[in-house]
Amino acid sequence: MKRIHIIGSVGSGKTTLARRLSSEMGLPFYELDNVVWNRTSSGDVRKMDEERDACLTEIVDADSWITEGAHCSGWVGPCLERAELIILLDTEYFTRLRRIISRFVRQKTGRERANYKPTWTILWKMFRWNHRFQREGRLEAMELLKPYEHKMLILKDNRLTHASILAGAREGKQIDAQTERSSMIHHL
């Protein structure tokens, strides 16, 4: 597989998984937040839709890539259409909360680079985004992904090797790395 899209809530482990798969498989990866935002020293500025779409088109027109993001709106359609594998990271709510907090601490103390300025406001927004994903966003993502069930894999954790992920994708499985068990995906 040479084109993979990863979707999930903030703190689900999308970037970590994309980075690891990129390294293991030799594929470039792209954070969709960086497709949406121009990163400047004075803060993030949202790109115009045309600029965002042109950037995304350039990425998905390539032969190989990994894209990742929490975005569930129509503009990510080209990723979904072109991807050979779509991974939904369905990480537990409290795991995501813990990751959000620990990432914020690492970024505030300079131990981890951030694409954005790690402020208390952004931390609060991440809590809200995580809560919203739990209440509504997951269902929205599942609805968006229905036409792509045939190439979708649901992961409960991001700690699997690419070999396990690809094997699970071929078998149409839902994989939970924490308990090392797999079960068939039920209808989305």
mmCIF file with all atom_site columns, C-alpha atoms in Angstrom:
data_model
loop_
_atom_site.group_PDB
_atom_site.id
_atom_site.type_symbol
_atom_site.label_atom_id
_atom_site.label_alt_id
_atom_site.label_comp_id
_atom_site.label_asym_id
_atom_site.label_entity_id
_atom_site.label_seq_id
_atom_site.pdbx_PDB_ins_code
_atom_site.Cartn_x
_atom_site.Cartn_y
_atom_site.Cartn_z
_atom_site.occupancy
_atom_site.B_iso_or_equiv
_atom_site.pdbx_formal_charge
_atom_site.auth_seq_id
_atom_site.auth_comp_id
_atom_site.auth_asym_id
_atom_site.auth_atom_id
_atom_site.pdbx_PDB_model_num
ATOM 1   C CA . MET A 1 1   ? 0.000   0.000  0.000  1.00 0.00 ? 1   MET A CA 1
ATOM 2   C CA . LYS A 1 2   ? 1.310   3.372  -0.993 1.00 0.00 ? 2   LYS A CA 1
ATOM 3   C CA . ARG A 1 3   ? -1.547  5.759  -0.132 1.00 0.00 ? 3   ARG A CA 1
ATOM 4   C CA . ILE A 1 4   ? -2.915  5.799  3.428  1.00 0.00 ? 4   ILE A CA 1
ATOM 5   C CA . HIS A 1 5   ? -5.265  8.226  5.168  1.00 0.00 ? 5   HIS A CA 1
ATOM 6   C CA . ILE A 1 6   ? -5.494  8.275  8.982  1.00 0.00 ? 6   ILE A CA 1
ATOM 7   C CA . ILE A 1 7   ? -8.424  9.944  10.727 1.00 0.00 ? 7   ILE A CA 1
ATOM 8   C CA . GLY A 1 8   ? -9.194  10.330 14.432 1.00 0.00 ? 8   GLY A CA 1
ATOM 9   C CA . SER A 1 9   ? -9.705  12.766 17.272 1.00 0.00 ? 9   SER A CA 1
ATOM 10  C CA . VAL A 1 10  ? -7.099  15.083 18.708 1.00 0.00 ? 10  VAL A CA 1
ATOM 11  C CA . GLY A 1 11  ? -4.844  12.949 20.925 1.00 0.00 ? 11  GLY A CA 1
ATOM 12  C CA . SER A 1 12  ? -5.772  9.683  19.196 1.00 0.00 ? 12  SER A CA 1
ATOM 13  C CA . GLY A 1 13  ? -2.209  9.088  17.975 1.00 0.00 ? 13  GLY A CA 1
ATOM 14  C CA . LYS A 1 14  ? -2.631  9.992  14.292 1.00 0.00 ? 14  LYS A CA 1
ATOM 15  C CA . THR A 1 15  ? 0.655   11.839 13.915 1.00 0.00 ? 15  THR A CA 1
ATOM 16  C CA . THR A 1 16  ? 2.614   9.225  15.875 1.00 0.00 ? 16  THR A CA 1
ATOM 17  C CA . LEU A 1 17  ? 1.184   6.431  13.727 1.00 0.00 ? 17  LEU A CA 1
ATOM 18  C CA . ALA A 1 18  ? 1.722   8.390  10.489 1.00 0.00 ? 18  ALA A CA 1
ATOM 19  C CA . ARG A 1 19  ? 5.333   9.144  11.447 1.00 0.00 ? 19  ARG A CA 1
ATOM 20  C CA . ARG A 1 20  ? 6.028   5.519  12.311 1.00 0.00 ? 20  ARG A CA 1
ATOM 21  C CA . LEU A 1 21  ? 4.396   4.150  9.155  1.00 0.00 ? 21  LEU A CA 1
ATOM 22  C CA . SER A 1 22  ? 6.250   6.762  7.103  1.00 0.00 ? 22  SER A CA 1
ATOM 23  C CA . SER A 1 23  ? 9.555   5.636  8.564  1.00 0.00 ? 23  SER A CA 1
ATOM 24  C CA . GLU A 1 24  ? 8.823   1.906  8.274  1.00 0.00 ? 24  GLU A CA 1
ATOM 25  C CA . MET A 1 25  ? 7.343   2.054  4.775  1.00 0.00 ? 25  MET A CA 1
ATOM 26  C CA . GLY A 1 26  ? 9.391   4.896  3.267  1.00 0.00 ? 26  GLY A CA 1
ATOM 27  C CA . LEU A 1 27  ? 6.306   6.991  2.445  1.00 0.00 ? 27  LEU A CA 1
ATOM 28  C CA . PRO A 1 28  ? 6.035   10.777 2.937  1.00 0.00 ? 28  PRO A CA 1
ATOM 29  C CA . PHE A 1 29  ? 3.442   11.894 5.481  1.00 0.00 ? 29  PHE A CA 1
ATOM 30  C CA . TYR A 1 30  ? 1.433   15.086 5.714  1.00 0.00 ? 30  TYR A CA 1
ATOM 31  C CA . GLU A 1 31  ? -0.463  16.583 8.630  1.00 0.00 ? 31  GLU A CA 1
ATOM 32  C CA . LEU A 1 32  ? -3.701  18.014 7.246  1.00 0.00 ? 32  LEU A CA 1
ATOM 33  C CA . ASP A 1 33  ? -3.578  20.802 9.835  1.00 0.00 ? 33  ASP A CA 1
ATOM 34  C CA . ASN A 1 34  ? -0.591  22.123 7.875  1.00 0.00 ? 34  ASN A CA 1
ATOM 35  C CA . VAL A 1 35  ? -2.671  21.978 4.706  1.00 0.00 ? 35  VAL A CA 1
ATOM 36  C CA . VAL A 1 36  ? -5.352  24.124 6.395  1.00 0.00 ? 36  VAL A CA 1
ATOM 37  C CA . TRP A 1 37  ? -3.114  26.614 8.213  1.00 0.00 ? 37  TRP A CA 1
ATOM 38  C CA . ASN A 1 38  ? -0.258  28.910 7.249  1.00 0.00 ? 38  ASN A CA 1
ATOM 39  C CA . ARG A 1 39  ? 2.088   28.715 10.226 1.00 0.00 ? 39  ARG A CA 1
ATOM 40  C CA . THR A 1 40  ? 3.587   32.121 11.045 1.00 0.00 ? 40  THR A CA 1
ATOM 41  C CA . SER A 1 41  ? 5.601   33.461 13.971 1.00 0.00 ? 41  SER A CA 1
ATOM 42  C CA . SER A 1 42  ? 2.642   35.635 14.960 1.00 0.00 ? 42  SER A CA 1
ATOM 43  C CA . GLY A 1 43  ? 0.182   32.720 14.891 1.00 0.00 ? 43  GLY A CA 1
ATOM 44  C CA . ASP A 1 44  ? -1.738  30.503 12.528 1.00 0.00 ? 44  ASP A CA 1
ATOM 45  C CA . VAL A 1 45  ? -3.673  31.973 9.617  1.00 0.00 ? 45  VAL A CA 1
ATOM 46  C CA . ARG A 1 46  ? -6.300  29.845 7.901  1.00 0.00 ? 46  ARG A CA 1
ATOM 47  C CA . LYS A 1 47  ? -5.618  29.348 4.191  1.00 0.00 ? 47  LYS A CA 1
ATOM 48  C CA . MET A 1 48  ? -8.245  30.310 1.668  1.00 0.00 ? 48  MET A CA 1
ATOM 49  C CA . ASP A 1 49  ? -10.205 27.262 0.484  1.00 0.00 ? 49  ASP A CA 1
ATOM 50  C CA . GLU A 1 50  ? -8.629  27.462 -2.983 1.00 0.00 ? 50  GLU A CA 1
ATOM 51  C CA . GLU A 1 51  ? -5.088  27.451 -1.548 1.00 0.00 ? 51  GLU A CA 1
ATOM 52  C CA . ARG A 1 52  ? -5.938  24.578 0.823  1.00 0.00 ? 52  ARG A CA 1
ATOM 53  C CA . ASP A 1 53  ? -7.510  22.531 -1.967 1.00 0.00 ? 53  ASP A CA 1
ATOM 54  C CA . ALA A 1 54  ? -4.560  23.146 -4.323 1.00 0.00 ? 54  ALA A CA 1
ATOM 55  C CA . CYS A 1 55  ? -2.148  22.015 -1.604 1.00 0.00 ? 55  CYS A CA 1
ATOM 56  C CA . LEU A 1 56  ? -4.194  18.865 -0.952 1.00 0.00 ? 56  LEU A CA 1
ATOM 57  C CA . THR A 1 57  ? -4.438  18.099 -4.670 1.00 0.00 ? 57  THR A CA 1
ATOM 58  C CA . GLU A 1 58  ? -0.661  18.307 -4.991 1.00 0.00 ? 58  GLU A CA 1
ATOM 59  C CA . ILE A 1 59  ? -0.295  15.784 -2.148 1.00 0.00 ? 59  ILE A CA 1
ATOM 60  C CA . VAL A 1 60  ? -2.890  13.239 -3.290 1.00 0.00 ? 60  VAL A CA 1
ATOM 61  C CA . ASP A 1 61  ? -1.825  13.398 -6.946 1.00 0.00 ? 61  ASP A CA 1
ATOM 62  C CA . ALA A 1 62  ? 1.516   11.880 -5.913 1.00 0.00 ? 62  ALA A CA 1
ATOM 63  C CA . ASP A 1 63  ? 2.048   8.124  -6.188 1.00 0.00 ? 63  ASP A CA 1
ATOM 64  C CA . SER A 1 64  ? 2.607   7.578  -2.469 1.00 0.00 ? 64  SER A CA 1
ATOM 65  C CA . TRP A 1 65  ? 1.680   9.377  0.748  1.00 0.00 ? 65  TRP A CA 1
ATOM 66  C CA . ILE A 1 66  ? 0.249   9.161  4.224  1.00 0.00 ? 66  ILE A CA 1
ATOM 67  C CA . THR A 1 67  ? -2.168  11.898 5.277  1.00 0.00 ? 67  THR A CA 1
ATOM 68  C CA . GLU A 1 68  ? -3.540  12.331 8.775  1.00 0.00 ? 68  GLU A CA 1
ATOM 69  C CA . GLY A 1 69  ? -6.055  14.628 10.384 1.00 0.00 ? 69  GLY A CA 1
ATOM 70  C CA . ALA A 1 70  ? -9.203  14.981 12.449 1.00 0.00 ? 70  ALA A CA 1
ATOM 71  C CA . HIS A 1 71  ? -11.021 16.660 9.581  1.00 0.00 ? 71  HIS A CA 1
ATOM 72  C CA . CYS A 1 72  ? -14.398 15.154 8.666  1.00 0.00 ? 72  CYS A CA 1
ATOM 73  C CA . SER A 1 73  ? -15.612 17.679 6.121  1.00 0.00 ? 73  SER A CA 1
ATOM 74  C CA . GLY A 1 74  ? -15.984 17.373 2.372  1.00 0.00 ? 74  GLY A CA 1
ATOM 75  C CA . TRP A 1 75  ? -12.649 18.922 1.457  1.00 0.00 ? 75  TRP A CA 1
ATOM 76  C CA . VAL A 1 76  ? -10.814 15.735 2.573  1.00 0.00 ? 76  VAL A CA 1
ATOM 77  C CA . GLY A 1 77  ? -12.710 13.763 -0.085 1.00 0.00 ? 77  GLY A CA 1
ATOM 78  C CA . PRO A 1 78  ? -9.672  13.501 -2.403 1.00 0.00 ? 78  PRO A CA 1
ATOM 79  C CA . CYS A 1 79  ? -7.728  11.751 0.402  1.00 0.00 ? 79  CYS A CA 1
ATOM 80  C CA . LEU A 1 80  ? -10.535 9.263  0.909  1.00 0.00 ? 80  LEU A CA 1
ATOM 81  C CA . GLU A 1 81  ? -11.013 8.645  -2.805 1.00 0.00 ? 81  GLU A CA 1
ATOM 82  C CA . ARG A 1 82  ? -7.322  8.065  -3.583 1.00 0.00 ? 82  ARG A CA 1
ATOM 83  C CA . ALA A 1 83  ? -6.313  6.227  -0.395 1.00 0.00 ? 83  ALA A CA 1
ATOM 84  C CA . GLU A 1 84  ? -5.756  2.494  -0.690 1.00 0.00 ? 84  GLU A CA 1
ATOM 85  C CA . LEU A 1 85  ? -6.242  2.198  3.085  1.00 0.00 ? 85  LEU A CA 1
ATOM 86  C CA . ILE A 1 86  ? -8.181  4.431  5.482  1.00 0.00 ? 86  ILE A CA 1
ATOM 87  C CA . ILE A 1 87  ? -7.402  3.997  9.164  1.00 0.00 ? 87  ILE A CA 1
ATOM 88  C CA . LEU A 1 88  ? -9.848  5.266  11.774 1.00 0.00 ? 88  LEU A CA 1
ATOM 89  C CA . LEU A 1 89  ? -8.026  5.607  15.099 1.00 0.00 ? 89  LEU A CA 1
ATOM 90  C CA . ASP A 1 90  ? -10.778 5.002  17.628 1.00 0.00 ? 90  ASP A CA 1
ATOM 91  C CA . THR A 1 91  ? -8.701  5.505  20.776 1.00 0.00 ? 91  THR A CA 1
ATOM 92  C CA . GLU A 1 92  ? -10.377 5.561  24.215 1.00 0.00 ? 92  GLU A CA 1
ATOM 93  C CA . TYR A 1 93  ? -11.556 8.980  25.455 1.00 0.00 ? 93  TYR A CA 1
ATOM 94  C CA . PHE A 1 94  ? -9.388  9.035  28.607 1.00 0.00 ? 94  PHE A CA 1
ATOM 95  C CA . THR A 1 95  ? -6.326  7.864  26.667 1.00 0.00 ? 95  THR A CA 1
ATOM 96  C CA . ARG A 1 96  ? -6.797  10.859 24.355 1.00 0.00 ? 96  ARG A CA 1
ATOM 97  C CA . LEU A 1 97  ? -7.192  13.196 27.352 1.00 0.00 ? 97  LEU A CA 1
ATOM 98  C CA . ARG A 1 98  ? -3.981  11.885 28.931 1.00 0.00 ? 98  ARG A CA 1
ATOM 99  C CA . ARG A 1 99  ? -2.121  12.314 25.636 1.00 0.00 ? 99  ARG A CA 1
ATOM 100 C CA . ILE A 1 100 ? -3.423  15.865 25.165 1.00 0.00 ? 100 ILE A CA 1
ATOM 101 C CA . ILE A 1 101 ? -2.207  16.847 28.638 1.00 0.00 ? 101 ILE A CA 1
ATOM 102 C CA . SER A 1 102 ? 1.191   15.145 28.384 1.00 0.00 ? 102 SER A CA 1
ATOM 103 C CA . ARG A 1 103 ? 1.810   16.599 24.896 1.00 0.00 ? 103 ARG A CA 1
ATOM 104 C CA . PHE A 1 104 ? 0.928   20.059 26.166 1.00 0.00 ? 104 PHE A CA 1
ATOM 105 C CA . VAL A 1 105 ? 3.408   19.690 29.059 1.00 0.00 ? 105 VAL A CA 1
ATOM 106 C CA . ARG A 1 106 ? 6.159   18.468 26.693 1.00 0.00 ? 106 ARG A CA 1
ATOM 107 C CA . GLN A 1 107 ? 5.498   21.379 24.330 1.00 0.00 ? 107 GLN A CA 1
ATOM 108 C CA . LYS A 1 108 ? 5.365   24.000 27.108 1.00 0.00 ? 108 LYS A CA 1
ATOM 109 C CA . THR A 1 109 ? 8.668   22.730 28.531 1.00 0.00 ? 109 THR A CA 1
ATOM 110 C CA . GLY A 1 110 ? 10.337  22.688 25.097 1.00 0.00 ? 110 GLY A CA 1
ATOM 111 C CA . ARG A 1 111 ? 10.747  18.913 24.968 1.00 0.00 ? 111 ARG A CA 1
ATOM 112 C CA . GLU A 1 112 ? 8.480   18.586 21.914 1.00 0.00 ? 112 GLU A CA 1
ATOM 113 C CA . ARG A 1 113 ? 8.124   20.834 18.888 1.00 0.00 ? 113 ARG A CA 1
ATOM 114 C CA . ALA A 1 114 ? 4.638   22.171 18.179 1.00 0.00 ? 114 ALA A CA 1
ATOM 115 C CA . ASN A 1 115 ? 3.182   23.412 14.876 1.00 0.00 ? 115 ASN A CA 1
ATOM 116 C CA . TYR A 1 116 ? 1.198   25.922 16.918 1.00 0.00 ? 116 TYR A CA 1
ATOM 117 C CA . LYS A 1 117 ? 1.858   27.984 20.027 1.00 0.00 ? 117 LYS A CA 1
ATOM 118 C CA . PRO A 1 118 ? 0.887   25.770 23.016 1.00 0.00 ? 118 PRO A CA 1
ATOM 119 C CA . THR A 1 119 ? -1.285  28.152 25.036 1.00 0.00 ? 119 THR A CA 1
ATOM 120 C CA . TRP A 1 120 ? -3.840  27.479 27.741 1.00 0.00 ? 120 TRP A CA 1
ATOM 121 C CA . THR A 1 121 ? -6.484  28.525 25.204 1.00 0.00 ? 121 THR A CA 1
ATOM 122 C CA . ILE A 1 122 ? -5.389  25.881 22.715 1.00 0.00 ? 122 ILE A CA 1
ATOM 123 C CA . LEU A 1 123 ? -5.290  23.257 25.488 1.00 0.00 ? 123 LEU A CA 1
ATOM 124 C CA . TRP A 1 124 ? -8.882  24.139 26.404 1.00 0.00 ? 124 TRP A CA 1
ATOM 125 C CA . LYS A 1 125 ? -9.877  23.919 22.723 1.00 0.00 ? 125 LYS A CA 1
ATOM 126 C CA . MET A 1 126 ? -8.288  20.471 22.495 1.00 0.00 ? 126 MET A CA 1
ATOM 127 C CA . PHE A 1 127 ? -10.338 19.328 25.497 1.00 0.00 ? 127 PHE A CA 1
ATOM 128 C CA . ARG A 1 128 ? -13.472 20.643 23.767 1.00 0.00 ? 128 ARG A CA 1
ATOM 129 C CA . TRP A 1 129 ? -12.556 19.042 20.416 1.00 0.00 ? 129 TRP A CA 1
ATOM 130 C CA . ASN A 1 130 ? -11.925 15.725 22.147 1.00 0.00 ? 130 ASN A CA 1
ATOM 131 C CA . HIS A 1 131 ? -15.260 15.919 23.968 1.00 0.00 ? 131 HIS A CA 1
ATOM 132 C CA . ARG A 1 132 ? -17.067 16.872 20.757 1.00 0.00 ? 132 ARG A CA 1
ATOM 133 C CA . PHE A 1 133 ? -15.468 13.948 18.905 1.00 0.00 ? 133 PHE A CA 1
ATOM 134 C CA . GLN A 1 134 ? -16.689 11.627 21.648 1.00 0.00 ? 134 GLN A CA 1
ATOM 135 C CA . ARG A 1 135 ? -20.248 12.983 21.426 1.00 0.00 ? 135 ARG A CA 1
ATOM 136 C CA . GLU A 1 136 ? -20.653 13.688 17.687 1.00 0.00 ? 136 GLU A CA 1
ATOM 137 C CA . GLY A 1 137 ? -17.439 13.604 15.696 1.00 0.00 ? 137 GLY A CA 1
ATOM 138 C CA . ARG A 1 138 ? -16.946 9.845  15.747 1.00 0.00 ? 138 ARG A CA 1
ATOM 139 C CA . LEU A 1 139 ? -20.427 9.319  14.308 1.00 0.00 ? 139 LEU A CA 1
ATOM 140 C CA . GLU A 1 140 ? -19.758 12.021 11.692 1.00 0.00 ? 140 GLU A CA 1
ATOM 141 C CA . ALA A 1 141 ? -16.488 10.296 10.755 1.00 0.00 ? 141 ALA A CA 1
ATOM 142 C CA . MET A 1 142 ? -18.230 6.913  10.494 1.00 0.00 ? 142 MET A CA 1
ATOM 143 C CA . GLU A 1 143 ? -20.890 8.441  8.233  1.00 0.00 ? 143 GLU A CA 1
ATOM 144 C CA . LEU A 1 144 ? -18.243 10.131 6.063  1.00 0.00 ? 144 LEU A CA 1
ATOM 145 C CA . LEU A 1 145 ? -16.353 6.827  5.771  1.00 0.00 ? 145 LEU A CA 1
ATOM 146 C CA . LYS A 1 146 ? -19.349 4.592  4.898  1.00 0.00 ? 146 LYS A CA 1
ATOM 147 C CA . PRO A 1 147 ? -18.666 4.668  1.142  1.00 0.00 ? 147 PRO A CA 1
ATOM 148 C CA . TYR A 1 148 ? -15.097 3.518  1.859  1.00 0.00 ? 148 TYR A CA 1
ATOM 149 C CA . GLU A 1 149 ? -15.820 0.539  4.162  1.00 0.00 ? 149 GLU A CA 1
ATOM 150 C CA . HIS A 1 150 ? -14.074 -1.785 1.720  1.00 0.00 ? 150 HIS A CA 1
ATOM 151 C CA . LYS A 1 151 ? -10.727 -0.094 2.368  1.00 0.00 ? 151 LYS A CA 1
ATOM 152 C CA . MET A 1 152 ? -11.160 0.896  6.005  1.00 0.00 ? 152 MET A CA 1
ATOM 153 C CA . LEU A 1 153 ? -9.482  -0.381 9.150  1.00 0.00 ? 153 LEU A CA 1
ATOM 154 C CA . ILE A 1 154 ? -10.499 0.639  12.677 1.00 0.00 ? 154 ILE A CA 1
ATOM 155 C CA . LEU A 1 155 ? -7.637  0.676  15.193 1.00 0.00 ? 155 LEU A CA 1
ATOM 156 C CA . LYS A 1 156 ? -8.189  0.995  18.918 1.00 0.00 ? 156 LYS A CA 1
ATOM 157 C CA . ASP A 1 157 ? -4.538  1.958  19.431 1.00 0.00 ? 157 ASP A CA 1
ATOM 158 C CA . ASN A 1 158 ? -1.626  3.293  17.397 1.00 0.00 ? 158 ASN A CA 1
ATOM 159 C CA . ARG A 1 159 ? 1.108   0.916  18.611 1.00 0.00 ? 159 ARG A CA 1
ATOM 160 C CA . LEU A 1 160 ? 0.911   -1.750 15.912 1.00 0.00 ? 160 LEU A CA 1
ATOM 161 C CA . THR A 1 161 ? 3.596   -2.378 13.311 1.00 0.00 ? 161 THR A CA 1
ATOM 162 C CA . HIS A 1 162 ? 2.839   -1.639 9.690  1.00 0.00 ? 162 HIS A CA 1
ATOM 163 C CA . ALA A 1 163 ? 2.885   -5.389 8.984  1.00 0.00 ? 163 ALA A CA 1
ATOM 164 C CA . SER A 1 164 ? 0.083   -5.954 11.522 1.00 0.00 ? 164 SER A CA 1
ATOM 165 C CA . ILE A 1 165 ? -1.887  -3.020 10.152 1.00 0.00 ? 165 ILE A CA 1
ATOM 166 C CA . LEU A 1 166 ? -1.590  -4.225 6.566  1.00 0.00 ? 166 LEU A CA 1
ATOM 167 C CA . ALA A 1 167 ? -2.500  -7.794 7.565  1.00 0.00 ? 167 ALA A CA 1
ATOM 168 C CA . GLY A 1 168 ? -5.557  -6.476 9.416  1.00 0.00 ? 168 GLY A CA 1
ATOM 169 C CA . ALA A 1 169 ? -6.548  -4.374 6.403  1.00 0.00 ? 169 ALA A CA 1
ATOM 170 C CA . ARG A 1 170 ? -6.358  -7.390 4.100  1.00 0.00 ? 170 ARG A CA 1
ATOM 171 C CA . GLU A 1 171 ? -8.547  -9.415 6.467  1.00 0.00 ? 171 GLU A CA 1
ATOM 172 C CA . GLY A 1 172 ? -11.086 -6.620 7.149  1.00 0.00 ? 172 GLY A CA 1
ATOM 173 C CA . LYS A 1 173 ? -10.475 -6.576 10.872 1.00 0.00 ? 173 LYS A CA 1
ATOM 174 C CA . GLN A 1 174 ? -10.785 -4.207 13.765 1.00 0.00 ? 174 GLN A CA 1
ATOM 175 C CA . ILE A 1 175 ? -7.586  -4.373 15.775 1.00 0.00 ? 175 ILE A CA 1
ATOM 176 C CA . ASP A 1 176 ? -6.990  -3.588 19.431 1.00 0.00 ? 176 ASP A CA 1
ATOM 177 C CA . ALA A 1 177 ? -3.257  -3.529 20.205 1.00 0.00 ? 177 ALA A CA 1
ATOM 178 C CA . GLN A 1 178 ? -3.718  -3.151 23.956 1.00 0.00 ? 178 GLN A CA 1
ATOM 179 C CA . THR A 1 179 ? -5.348  -6.537 24.385 1.00 0.00 ? 179 THR A CA 1
ATOM 180 C CA . GLU A 1 180 ? -3.669  -8.062 21.318 1.00 0.00 ? 180 GLU A CA 1
ATOM 181 C CA . ARG A 1 181 ? -6.969  -9.297 20.022 1.00 0.00 ? 181 ARG A CA 1
ATOM 182 C CA . SER A 1 182 ? -8.734  -8.704 16.771 1.00 0.00 ? 182 SER A CA 1
ATOM 183 C CA . SER A 1 183 ? -12.360 -9.023 15.827 1.00 0.00 ? 183 SER A CA 1
ATOM 184 C CA . MET A 1 184 ? -14.236 -8.604 12.600 1.00 0.00 ? 184 MET A CA 1
ATOM 185 C CA . ILE A 1 185 ? -15.445 -5.092 11.808 1.00 0.00 ? 185 ILE A CA 1
ATOM 186 C CA . HIS A 1 186 ? -19.160 -4.851 12.191 1.00 0.00 ? 186 HIS A CA 1
ATOM 187 C CA . HIS A 1 187 ? -21.253 -2.653 9.926  1.00 0.00 ? 187 HIS A CA 1
ATOM 188 C CA . LEU A 1 188 ? -20.293 0.989  10.336 1.00 0.00 ? 188 LEU A CA 1
#
